[in-house]
Amino acid sequence: MDMIDVIRTKRDGESLTEDQINYFINGYAAGAIPDEQASALLMAIVWRGMAEDELTAWTTAMISSGARLDLASIDRPTVDKHSTGGVGDKVSLVLAPIVAASGAADPMLSGRGLGHTGGTLDKLEAIPGFRADLDLDEAVRVVREVGCVICSAGPDLAPADRRLYALRDVTGTVESIPLIASSIMSKKIAEGTGALVLDVKVGSGAFLPAIDDARELAETMVSIGAAHGLRTSALLTAMDAPLGRTAGNGLEVSESFAALNGAGPGDLMEVTLELAREMLYLCGLDADPWDAIAGGGALDRFNAMVSAQGGDPHAPVPEAPEREQVQAPASGFISRMDARAVGIAAWRLGAGRAKKEDAVSPGAGVVCLKKPGDEVAVGEPIFELHADDPARFEPAGTALAGAVSIDPEPPDPCPLILERIRP
Amino acid sequence: MDMIDVIRTKRDGESLTEDQINYFINGYAAGAIPDEQASALLMAIVWRGMAEDELTAWTTAMISSGARLDLASIDRPTVDKHSTGGVGDKVSLVLAPIVAASGAADPMLSGRGLGHTGGTLDKLEAIPGFRADLDLDEAVRVVREVGCVICSAGPDLAPADRRLYALRDVTGTVESIPLIASSIMSKKIAEGTGALVLDVKVGSGAFLPAIDDARELAETMVSIGAAHGLRTSALLTAMDAPLGRTAGNGLEVSESFAALNGAGPGDLMEVTLELAREMLYLCGLDADPWDAIAGGGALDRFNAMVSAQGGDPHAPVPEAPEREQVQAPASGFISRMDARAVGIAAWRLGAGRAKKEDAVSPGAGVVCLKKPGDEVAVGEPIFELHADDPARFEPAGTALAGAVSIDPEPPDPCPLILERIRP
């Protein structure tokens, strides 16, 4: 087989055969196919898309390039959630313990943040001692003993995806629904979970802001799941404003503790509980996820998970020493709070990284003192910025300029759960 | 500037700015932009195309990446011809001397063959002693003294195009009309010629077989020429059957000598003289190119050029020792002779190369004993194959299976000169 023919096939709008896909994925993972041929193929896929059969074969090849988690020793139904990423999205920290306390188990292999959306592992690593880098055996042991784990996917799962993602990142080929869908699903299928719920974000703070794109991505992932025998469904959820009141690693851990103690903000709880219901439904479990909060089971599972991963759930969460407030420029009702702007502000304050190698600050971030629907008076603080270094405030403040609209009338409430997609 | 933004601009269907184009071409020529980003951009260009302004800037940047021939010392109008490549296309060997004998000068920088179409330099190098690799000063001196030169473009002209072409060759991004047009035109403009006639081939043996594609390529090149102040026109000429009766290096040199002596085959002479007329027209010269043949001036200029480039025009042209004939499978009139099949047969006999580093045989090739329109009896020879090694005959014969159609009635004559495109 010849790589130039593979590129030409896709360039000319034809479907790649299973043999061509295996040849490419295996050859690229092994370093036998050079980056310049791979990136030409990726751009041709951005252009031409992939048919369902191709996507199934492509995902299978990526899974086969690495190891799979063996969850045979888990005696409960397994189910996981994956989010396409949002600002203030600490859902995983509350959700995995709820699921564990409700009779299922969640083997959540997750990632670090890059860009304006935070990473779940960065958040957990704000807890003193917490280790996100477990090997696959350790991860399985924590799931078995605690009922949930949240750790890094490591280098063994779908290594072809890891190489391809790094290449897509520098060649303008990230924005392709089939490539995004197969990248996510290959890792989740390799993770070995028995069921999967996708939280596909829609709106200004989402990776794909338009609902049509989000729906297409959700349907594509649900269909890849079905083709691989994985019970998969998806919720489209709103990501116009930050979820909850905080964006930043330690700040979000503290808000998650509040949520596990039954004192979480309404939007965070609504999304978390709806995802939990869908996960338990896929497992065939007839449990009300709220009971895990009200009865303390979820908090207990979270603490057990943190301990099992080397962290101290009772240690104080680090806080940044420097604070600055951003005031309301007018009086009225907040009708819009741009999630992306808040995410970029948190990132510039030190919560996120510009390059993969950068360290993140555990304490930096944004607290939303007000949220859409709230009434404010001119000069009243809307945001509180936290940083290790006061020099961070100016660029963060620039990101927030124009991020909030204030109207004389209260806005209509916006739904958070937009659509549910099942196979 | 960021290369990922440049890629995204084109990927999303927008025009590249002049700054973006200069950033890419200069960065890639200097090795500062890696191949994987360049190939992603090239595939996006195959997808989205380039607008006229972009193409002008792209071509300018490629020319500026290297040297330009300085033809100020030539006291005659300069004019060149470029062909998109055909089988048996020895037009350059006859045409450049005609132009030189008709009052103009032709600084023809040419290339070697790759694939089923032969290269002009490979043909001339069949002449004992002939040197195609002149430096730019030598090339100018030969034009000045002889009136024409046919030599390699060398590494100094449009080096960005050289790097880009090598990349396109391995990434499935050759087949883009703007990229083909700018590649050709950047070299021809850097060559410094005052006028240019393009011979764009159409038909089964052409690089772009369909007339619509050929016309688009011709119009694109004529428009690039106009934007750069180069008087440019194009002829679309038929390349369904081989031009003349030979395909192969030494065989074509011998046929060119016959043509320069007034005994060339009709199709070769028709195309050559029409191109010559267009070239002289662009120079404002009112000369009949046939006079250069009839009066012996063209042969004299050819011999002078060969001598100036180290060759012996009177030395016997090498012949391959092994011969085999291919017989007519039926009686009747030849209605079709597939140029591409004849080209591939000549290539397999040793006339062409599979890799850039390969050597070619000076003697190998195909002689067409019959041409379309000729009457044949079953068993009568149609082709004579020449090779250094008889093991070459079988693969060459395979290429020729089905290459000829024989009908009971004589075919309608097909025009050779299909269209003329001027700015």
GROMACS .gro file of C-alpha atoms in nm, chain A residues 3-407:
model
  405
    3MET     CA    1   0.040   0.651   0.152
    4ILE     CA    2   0.006   0.889  -0.145
    5ASP     CA    3  -0.281   0.675  -0.275
    6VAL     CA    4  -0.445   0.688   0.069
    7ILE     CA    5  -0.423   1.069   0.068
    8ARG     CA    6  -0.555   1.089  -0.289
    9THR     CA    7  -0.850   0.863  -0.207
   10LYS     CA    8  -0.972   1.098   0.064
   11ARG     CA    9  -0.874   1.412  -0.129
   12ASP     CA   10  -1.092   1.297  -0.418
   13GLY     CA   11  -1.388   1.246  -0.184
   14GLU     CA   12  -1.392   0.867  -0.172
   15SER     CA   13  -1.416   0.656   0.142
   16LEU     CA   14  -1.099   0.504   0.285
   17THR     CA   15  -1.105   0.125   0.308
   18GLU     CA   16  -1.045  -0.052   0.638
   19ASP     CA   17  -0.705  -0.164   0.505
   20GLN     CA   18  -0.610   0.193   0.417
   21ILE     CA   19  -0.714   0.315   0.762
   22ASN     CA   20  -0.519   0.041   0.943
   23TYR     CA   21  -0.219   0.107   0.722
   24PHE     CA   22  -0.225   0.475   0.812
   25ILE     CA   23  -0.303   0.455   1.185
   26ASN     CA   24  -0.054   0.174   1.251
   27GLY     CA   25   0.210   0.329   1.028
   28TYR     CA   26   0.173   0.670   1.188
   29ALA     CA   27   0.174   0.533   1.543
   30ALA     CA   28   0.491   0.339   1.458
   31GLY     CA   29   0.662   0.644   1.308
   32ALA     CA   30   0.679   0.487   0.962
   33ILE     CA   31   0.455   0.749   0.798
   34PRO     CA   32   0.598   1.102   0.815
   35ASP     CA   33   0.412   1.398   0.963
   36GLU     CA   34   0.378   1.578   0.628
   37GLN     CA   35   0.181   1.290   0.476
   38ALA     CA   36  -0.031   1.253   0.789
   39SER     CA   37  -0.120   1.624   0.799
   40ALA     CA   38  -0.215   1.625   0.430
   41LEU     CA   39  -0.452   1.334   0.500
   42LEU     CA   40  -0.593   1.509   0.808
   43MET     CA   41  -0.667   1.825   0.607
   44ALA     CA   42  -0.834   1.612   0.339
   45ILE     CA   43  -1.051   1.461   0.618
   46VAL     CA   44  -1.138   1.812   0.745
   47TRP     CA   45  -1.245   1.881   0.385
   48ARG     CA   46  -1.424   1.560   0.291
   49GLY     CA   47  -1.539   1.421   0.628
   50MET     CA   48  -1.571   1.052   0.705
   51ALA     CA   49  -1.860   0.811   0.650
   52GLU     CA   50  -1.991   0.599   0.938
   53ASP     CA   51  -1.803   0.285   0.830
   54GLU     CA   52  -1.479   0.476   0.798
   55LEU     CA   53  -1.521   0.631   1.141
   56THR     CA   54  -1.583   0.291   1.297
   57ALA     CA   55  -1.268   0.148   1.138
   58TRP     CA   56  -1.067   0.462   1.222
   59THR     CA   57  -1.173   0.446   1.589
   60THR     CA   58  -1.105   0.071   1.607
   61ALA     CA   59  -0.757   0.123   1.467
   62MET     CA   60  -0.683   0.395   1.723
   63ILE     CA   61  -0.802   0.174   2.009
   64SER     CA   62  -0.597  -0.120   1.879
   65SER     CA   63  -0.284   0.096   1.875
   66GLY     CA   64  -0.265   0.069   2.257
   67ALA     CA   65  -0.380  -0.101   2.574
   68ARG     CA   66  -0.736  -0.133   2.707
   69LEU     CA   67  -0.833  -0.106   3.072
   70ASP     CA   68  -0.946  -0.445   3.206
   71LEU     CA   69  -1.244  -0.380   3.433
   72ALA     CA   70  -1.343  -0.749   3.467
   73SER     CA   71  -1.263  -0.734   3.839
   74ILE     CA   72  -1.524  -0.462   3.898
   75ASP     CA   73  -1.843  -0.626   4.022
   76ARG     CA   74  -2.068  -0.328   3.950
   77PRO     CA   75  -2.190  -0.175   3.626
   78THR     CA   76  -1.935   0.073   3.495
   79VAL     CA   77  -2.030   0.406   3.343
   80ASP     CA   78  -1.840   0.722   3.259
   81LYS     CA   79  -1.907   1.078   3.149
   82HIS     CA   80  -1.707   1.290   2.907
   83SER     CA   81  -1.751   1.664   2.859
   84THR     CA   82  -1.636   1.858   2.554
   85GLY     CA   83  -1.517   2.122   2.799
   86GLY     CA   84  -1.662   2.433   2.949
   87VAL     CA   85  -1.573   2.720   3.180
   88GLY     CA   86  -1.626   2.644   3.548
   89ASP     CA   87  -1.707   2.286   3.451
   90LYS     CA   88  -1.628   2.099   3.775
   91VAL     CA   89  -1.910   1.849   3.711
   92SER     CA   90  -1.677   1.546   3.711
   93LEU     CA   91  -1.563   1.612   4.069
   94VAL     CA   92  -1.921   1.589   4.195
   95LEU     CA   93  -2.058   1.338   3.946
   96ALA     CA   94  -1.812   1.048   3.975
   97PRO     CA   95  -1.867   1.022   4.354
   98ILE     CA   96  -2.247   1.041   4.307
   99VAL     CA   97  -2.230   0.751   4.061
  100ALA     CA   98  -2.004   0.553   4.296
  101ALA     CA   99  -2.245   0.611   4.584
  102SER     CA  100  -2.542   0.505   4.371
  103GLY     CA  101  -2.435   0.149   4.291
  104ALA     CA  102  -2.227   0.196   3.976
  105ALA     CA  103  -1.855   0.252   3.923
  106ASP     CA  104  -1.687   0.530   3.723
  107PRO     CA  105  -1.339   0.470   3.573
  108MET     CA  106  -1.289   0.831   3.467
  109LEU     CA  107  -0.970   0.878   3.268
  110SER     CA  108  -0.939   1.249   3.210
  111GLY     CA  109  -0.706   1.520   3.079
  112ARG     CA  110  -0.533   1.841   3.168
  113GLY     CA  111  -0.647   2.179   3.043
  114LEU     CA  112  -0.511   2.366   2.743
  115GLY     CA  113  -0.656   2.701   2.647
  116HIS     CA  114  -0.953   2.872   2.811
  117THR     CA  115  -1.129   2.563   2.952
  118GLY     CA  116  -0.983   2.411   3.267
  119GLY     CA  117  -0.874   2.050   3.300
  120THR     CA  118  -1.030   1.817   3.558
  121LEU     CA  119  -0.688   1.682   3.660
  122ASP     CA  120  -0.550   2.034   3.712
  123LYS     CA  121  -0.838   2.101   3.948
  124LEU     CA  122  -0.788   1.784   4.153
  125GLU     CA  123  -0.414   1.846   4.171
  126ALA     CA  124  -0.492   2.162   4.370
  127ILE     CA  125  -0.567   1.920   4.657
  128PRO     CA  126  -0.242   1.871   4.853
  129GLY     CA  127  -0.086   1.532   4.770
  130PHE     CA  128  -0.334   1.432   4.499
  131ARG     CA  129  -0.178   1.215   4.226
  132ALA     CA  130  -0.347   1.213   3.884
  133ASP     CA  131  -0.080   1.000   3.718
  134LEU     CA  132  -0.174   0.645   3.815
  135ASP     CA  133  -0.075   0.346   3.609
  136LEU     CA  134  -0.357   0.139   3.464
  137ASP     CA  135  -0.342  -0.127   3.739
  138GLU     CA  136  -0.359   0.135   4.013
  139ALA     CA  137  -0.653   0.301   3.840
  140VAL     CA  138  -0.846  -0.027   3.829
  141ARG     CA  139  -0.764  -0.091   4.195
  142VAL     CA  140  -0.901   0.252   4.299
  143VAL     CA  141  -1.222   0.196   4.101
  144ARG     CA  142  -1.262  -0.145   4.265
  145GLU     CA  143  -1.202  -0.017   4.616
  146VAL     CA  144  -1.370   0.326   4.597
  147GLY     CA  145  -1.619   0.299   4.313
  148CYS     CA  146  -1.457   0.579   4.115
  149VAL     CA  147  -1.123   0.714   4.002
  150ILE     CA  148  -1.031   1.034   3.822
  151CYS     CA  149  -0.683   1.005   3.677
  152SER     CA  150  -0.483   1.067   3.360
  153ALA     CA  151  -0.527   0.841   3.059
  154GLY     CA  152  -0.151   0.781   3.051
  155PRO     CA  153   0.059   0.701   2.745
  156ASP     CA  154  -0.070   0.346   2.691
  157LEU     CA  155  -0.429   0.422   2.589
  158ALA     CA  156  -0.483   0.497   2.218
  159PRO     CA  157  -0.127   0.623   2.157
  160ALA     CA  158  -0.211   0.683   1.790
  161ASP     CA  159  -0.466   0.940   1.904
  162ARG     CA  160  -0.204   1.107   2.121
  163ARG     CA  161   0.033   1.147   1.826
  164LEU     CA  162  -0.242   1.254   1.589
  165TYR     CA  163  -0.380   1.507   1.834
  166ALA     CA  164  -0.038   1.671   1.875
  167LEU     CA  165  -0.012   1.694   1.495
  168ARG     CA  166  -0.365   1.831   1.451
  169ASP     CA  167  -0.290   2.097   1.710
  170VAL     CA  168  -0.014   2.253   1.493
  171THR     CA  169  -0.164   2.197   1.148
  172GLY     CA  170  -0.506   2.363   1.174
  173THR     CA  171  -0.684   2.026   1.159
  174VAL     CA  172  -0.846   2.017   1.504
  175GLU     CA  173  -1.184   2.146   1.385
  176SER     CA  174  -1.326   1.833   1.222
  177ILE     CA  175  -1.627   1.662   1.377
  178PRO     CA  176  -1.526   1.307   1.276
  179LEU     CA  177  -1.169   1.361   1.400
  180ILE     CA  178  -1.289   1.510   1.730
  181ALA     CA  179  -1.548   1.234   1.776
  182SER     CA  180  -1.307   0.949   1.705
  183SER     CA  181  -1.038   1.103   1.927
  184ILE     CA  182  -1.274   1.120   2.226
  185MET     CA  183  -1.443   0.786   2.164
  186SER     CA  184  -1.122   0.589   2.105
  187LYS     CA  185  -0.999   0.685   2.451
  188LYS     CA  186  -1.335   0.621   2.619
  189ILE     CA  187  -1.376   0.280   2.452
  190ALA     CA  188  -1.017   0.184   2.542
  191GLU     CA  189  -1.101   0.284   2.899
  192GLY     CA  190  -1.329  -0.021   2.909
  193THR     CA  191  -1.638   0.150   3.054
  194GLY     CA  192  -1.966  -0.034   3.002
  195ALA     CA  193  -2.167   0.282   2.933
  196LEU     CA  194  -2.094   0.644   2.852
  197VAL     CA  195  -2.277   0.975   2.874
  198LEU     CA  196  -2.143   1.267   2.673
  199ASP     CA  197  -2.190   1.622   2.794
  200VAL     CA  198  -2.165   1.823   2.473
  201LYS     CA  199  -2.147   2.193   2.553
  202VAL     CA  200  -2.325   2.454   2.339
  203GLY     CA  201  -2.273   2.830   2.347
  204SER     CA  202  -2.010   3.101   2.365
  205GLY     CA  203  -1.782   2.916   2.607
  206ALA     CA  204  -1.801   2.583   2.421
  207PHE     CA  205  -1.547   2.439   2.180
  208LEU     CA  206  -1.826   2.423   1.918
  209PRO     CA  207  -2.054   2.719   2.003
  210ALA     CA  208  -2.332   2.647   1.747
  211ILE     CA  209  -2.600   2.397   1.849
  212ASP     CA  210  -2.605   2.235   1.503
  213ASP     CA  211  -2.233   2.154   1.524
  214ALA     CA  212  -2.270   2.032   1.883
  215ARG     CA  213  -2.563   1.809   1.784
  216GLU     CA  214  -2.367   1.666   1.490
  217LEU     CA  215  -2.071   1.592   1.718
  218ALA     CA  216  -2.301   1.430   1.976
  219GLU     CA  217  -2.477   1.216   1.716
  220THR     CA  218  -2.143   1.113   1.564
  221MET     CA  219  -2.005   1.005   1.902
  222VAL     CA  220  -2.325   0.821   1.999
  223SER     CA  221  -2.311   0.636   1.669
  224ILE     CA  222  -1.942   0.543   1.715
  225GLY     CA  223  -2.032   0.412   2.061
  226ALA     CA  224  -2.316   0.202   1.920
  227ALA     CA  225  -2.089   0.062   1.647
  228HIS     CA  226  -1.844  -0.050   1.916
  229GLY     CA  227  -2.109  -0.203   2.146
  230LEU     CA  228  -2.080   0.077   2.403
  231ARG     CA  229  -2.412   0.205   2.546
  232THR     CA  230  -2.374   0.577   2.477
  233SER     CA  231  -2.600   0.877   2.504
  234ALA     CA  232  -2.541   1.250   2.501
  235LEU     CA  233  -2.684   1.562   2.658
  236LEU     CA  234  -2.645   1.900   2.493
  237THR     CA  235  -2.601   2.150   2.777
  238ALA     CA  236  -2.571   2.527   2.778
  239MET     CA  237  -2.226   2.686   2.813
  240ASP     CA  238  -2.303   3.056   2.758
  241ALA     CA  239  -2.219   3.154   3.117
  242PRO     CA  240  -1.968   2.980   3.350
  243LEU     CA  241  -2.107   2.677   3.534
  244GLY     CA  242  -2.128   2.759   3.905
  245ARG     CA  243  -1.958   3.063   4.046
  246THR     CA  244  -1.589   2.980   4.008
  247ALA     CA  245  -1.334   2.920   3.733
  248GLY     CA  246  -0.990   2.815   3.856
  249ASN     CA  247  -0.843   2.501   4.004
  250GLY     CA  248  -0.857   2.534   4.385
  251LEU     CA  249  -1.163   2.759   4.362
  252GLU     CA  250  -1.349   2.486   4.176
  253VAL     CA  251  -1.240   2.220   4.425
  254SER     CA  252  -1.387   2.429   4.708
  255GLU     CA  253  -1.709   2.477   4.512
  256SER     CA  254  -1.721   2.102   4.448
  257PHE     CA  255  -1.690   2.033   4.822
  258ALA     CA  256  -1.981   2.271   4.874
  259ALA     CA  257  -2.181   2.085   4.610
  260LEU     CA  258  -2.101   1.747   4.770
  261ASN     CA  259  -2.222   1.896   5.098
  262GLY     CA  260  -2.556   1.986   4.938
  263ALA     CA  261  -2.475   2.355   4.897
  264GLY     CA  262  -2.384   2.367   4.527
  265PRO     CA  263  -2.506   2.641   4.295
  266GLY     CA  264  -2.826   2.558   4.109
  267ASP     CA  265  -2.688   2.542   3.754
  268LEU     CA  266  -2.403   2.310   3.854
  269MET     CA  267  -2.641   2.080   4.042
  270GLU     CA  268  -2.896   2.071   3.760
  271VAL     CA  269  -2.638   1.964   3.500
  272THR     CA  270  -2.464   1.721   3.736
  273LEU     CA  271  -2.784   1.548   3.849
  274GLU     CA  272  -2.922   1.522   3.495
  275LEU     CA  273  -2.597   1.359   3.377
  276ALA     CA  274  -2.606   1.128   3.682
  277ARG     CA  275  -2.964   1.024   3.603
  278GLU     CA  276  -2.866   0.944   3.244
  279MET     CA  277  -2.563   0.743   3.362
  280LEU     CA  278  -2.766   0.541   3.613
  281TYR     CA  279  -3.037   0.488   3.350
  282LEU     CA  280  -2.778   0.342   3.108
  283CYS     CA  281  -2.665   0.108   3.389
  284GLY     CA  282  -3.024  -0.001   3.455
  285LEU     CA  283  -3.005   0.135   3.811
  286ASP     CA  284  -3.320   0.284   3.960
  287ALA     CA  285  -3.155   0.529   4.201
  288ASP     CA  286  -3.214   0.901   4.262
  289PRO     CA  287  -2.872   1.068   4.243
  290TRP     CA  288  -2.980   1.341   4.485
  291ASP     CA  289  -2.988   1.076   4.761
  292ALA     CA  290  -2.611   1.037   4.726
  293ILE     CA  291  -2.573   1.406   4.807
  294ALA     CA  292  -2.840   1.424   5.076
  295GLY     CA  293  -2.717   1.104   5.247
  296GLY     CA  294  -2.352   1.205   5.238
  297GLY     CA  295  -2.252   0.903   5.027
  298ALA     CA  296  -2.107   1.112   4.745
  299LEU     CA  297  -1.889   1.321   4.979
  300ASP     CA  298  -1.770   1.001   5.144
  301ARG     CA  299  -1.675   0.850   4.803
  302PHE     CA  300  -1.499   1.172   4.697
  303ASN     CA  301  -1.291   1.176   5.016
  304ALA     CA  302  -1.211   0.807   4.976
  305MET     CA  303  -1.104   0.862   4.614
  306VAL     CA  304  -0.881   1.157   4.705
  307SER     CA  305  -0.720   0.953   4.983
  308ALA     CA  306  -0.670   0.651   4.756
  309GLN     CA  307  -0.492   0.880   4.510
  310GLY     CA  308  -0.257   1.017   4.776
  311GLY     CA  309  -0.443   1.340   4.856
  312ASP     CA  310  -0.561   1.482   5.186
  313PRO     CA  311  -0.932   1.567   5.152
  314HIS     CA  312  -0.924   1.758   5.480
  315ALA     CA  313  -0.622   1.977   5.404
  316PRO     CA  314  -0.699   2.341   5.325
  317VAL     CA  315  -0.727   2.408   4.952
  318PRO     CA  316  -0.458   2.658   4.840
  319GLU     CA  317  -0.575   3.014   4.787
  320ALA     CA  318  -0.403   3.284   4.585
  321PRO     CA  319  -0.279   3.576   4.795
  322GLU     CA  320  -0.374   3.861   4.562
  323ARG     CA  321  -0.734   3.976   4.498
  324GLU     CA  322  -0.898   4.238   4.282
  325GLN     CA  323  -1.261   4.311   4.212
  326VAL     CA  324  -1.432   4.408   3.888
  327GLN     CA  325  -1.727   4.642   3.935
  328ALA     CA  326  -2.057   4.668   3.751
  329PRO     CA  327  -2.044   4.950   3.494
  330ALA     CA  328  -2.421   5.013   3.528
  331SER     CA  329  -2.721   4.923   3.738
  332GLY     CA  330  -2.975   4.660   3.630
  333PHE     CA  331  -3.001   4.289   3.571
  334ILE     CA  332  -2.715   4.080   3.434
  335SER     CA  333  -2.849   3.940   3.107
  336ARG     CA  334  -2.528   3.785   2.972
  337MET     CA  335  -2.196   3.674   3.117
  338ASP     CA  336  -1.960   3.549   2.846
  339ALA     CA  337  -1.818   3.213   2.953
  340ARG     CA  338  -1.525   3.230   2.712
  341ALA     CA  339  -1.417   3.570   2.848
  342VAL     CA  340  -1.431   3.440   3.206
  343GLY     CA  341  -1.233   3.132   3.098
  344ILE     CA  342  -0.966   3.345   2.931
  345ALA     CA  343  -0.948   3.570   3.240
  346ALA     CA  344  -0.896   3.267   3.467
  347TRP     CA  345  -0.635   3.136   3.228
  348ARG     CA  346  -0.447   3.469   3.227
  349LEU     CA  347  -0.466   3.481   3.606
  350GLY     CA  348  -0.262   3.158   3.611
  351ALA     CA  349  -0.527   2.883   3.625
  352GLY     CA  350  -0.444   2.750   3.276
  353ARG     CA  351  -0.141   2.689   3.063
  354ALA     CA  352  -0.030   2.824   2.725
  355LYS     CA  353   0.200   2.530   2.652
  356LYS     CA  354   0.169   2.166   2.759
  357GLU     CA  355   0.480   2.197   2.977
  358ASP     CA  356   0.358   2.501   3.175
  359ALA     CA  357   0.267   2.472   3.544
  360VAL     CA  358  -0.069   2.603   3.663
  361SER     CA  359  -0.143   2.798   3.978
  362PRO     CA  360  -0.367   2.606   4.222
  363GLY     CA  361  -0.513   2.926   4.369
  364ALA     CA  362  -0.566   3.153   4.069
  365GLY     CA  363  -0.903   3.211   3.903
  366VAL     CA  364  -1.224   3.407   3.884
  367VAL     CA  365  -1.512   3.412   4.133
  368CYS     CA  366  -1.841   3.525   3.982
  369LEU     CA  367  -2.000   3.725   4.263
  370LYS     CA  368  -2.303   3.773   4.040
  371LYS     CA  369  -2.453   3.551   3.771
  372PRO     CA  370  -2.702   3.607   3.488
  373GLY     CA  371  -3.041   3.702   3.633
  374ASP     CA  372  -2.887   3.875   3.936
  375GLU     CA  373  -2.957   4.243   3.999
  376VAL     CA  374  -2.657   4.475   4.046
  377ALA     CA  375  -2.603   4.839   4.129
  378VAL     CA  376  -2.341   5.043   3.943
  379GLY     CA  377  -2.001   5.000   4.116
  380GLU     CA  378  -2.105   4.680   4.291
  381PRO     CA  379  -1.844   4.403   4.241
  382ILE     CA  380  -1.933   4.137   3.980
  383PHE     CA  381  -1.607   3.940   3.967
  384GLU     CA  382  -1.331   3.876   4.216
  385LEU     CA  383  -0.999   3.792   4.056
  386HIS     CA  384  -0.747   3.571   4.241
  387ALA     CA  385  -0.381   3.554   4.142
  388ASP     CA  386  -0.036   3.483   4.282
  389ASP     CA  387   0.102   3.796   4.118
  390PRO     CA  388  -0.090   4.128   4.089
  391ALA     CA  389   0.063   4.184   3.744
  392ARG     CA  390  -0.188   3.923   3.621
  393PHE     CA  391  -0.489   4.146   3.694
  394GLU     CA  392  -0.453   4.382   3.403
  395PRO     CA  393  -0.454   4.124   3.120
  396ALA     CA  394  -0.734   3.934   3.296
  397GLY     CA  395  -0.938   4.253   3.329
  398THR     CA  396  -0.891   4.319   2.957
  399ALA     CA  397  -1.042   3.979   2.881
  400LEU     CA  398  -1.344   4.067   3.093
  401ALA     CA  399  -1.412   4.403   2.926
  402GLY     CA  400  -1.753   4.370   2.763
  403ALA     CA  401  -1.804   4.019   2.904
  404VAL     CA  402  -2.119   4.120   3.092
  405SER     CA  403  -2.440   4.283   2.966
  406ILE     CA  404  -2.665   4.468   3.208
  407ASP     CA  405  -3.028   4.537   3.114
   0.00000   0.00000   0.00000
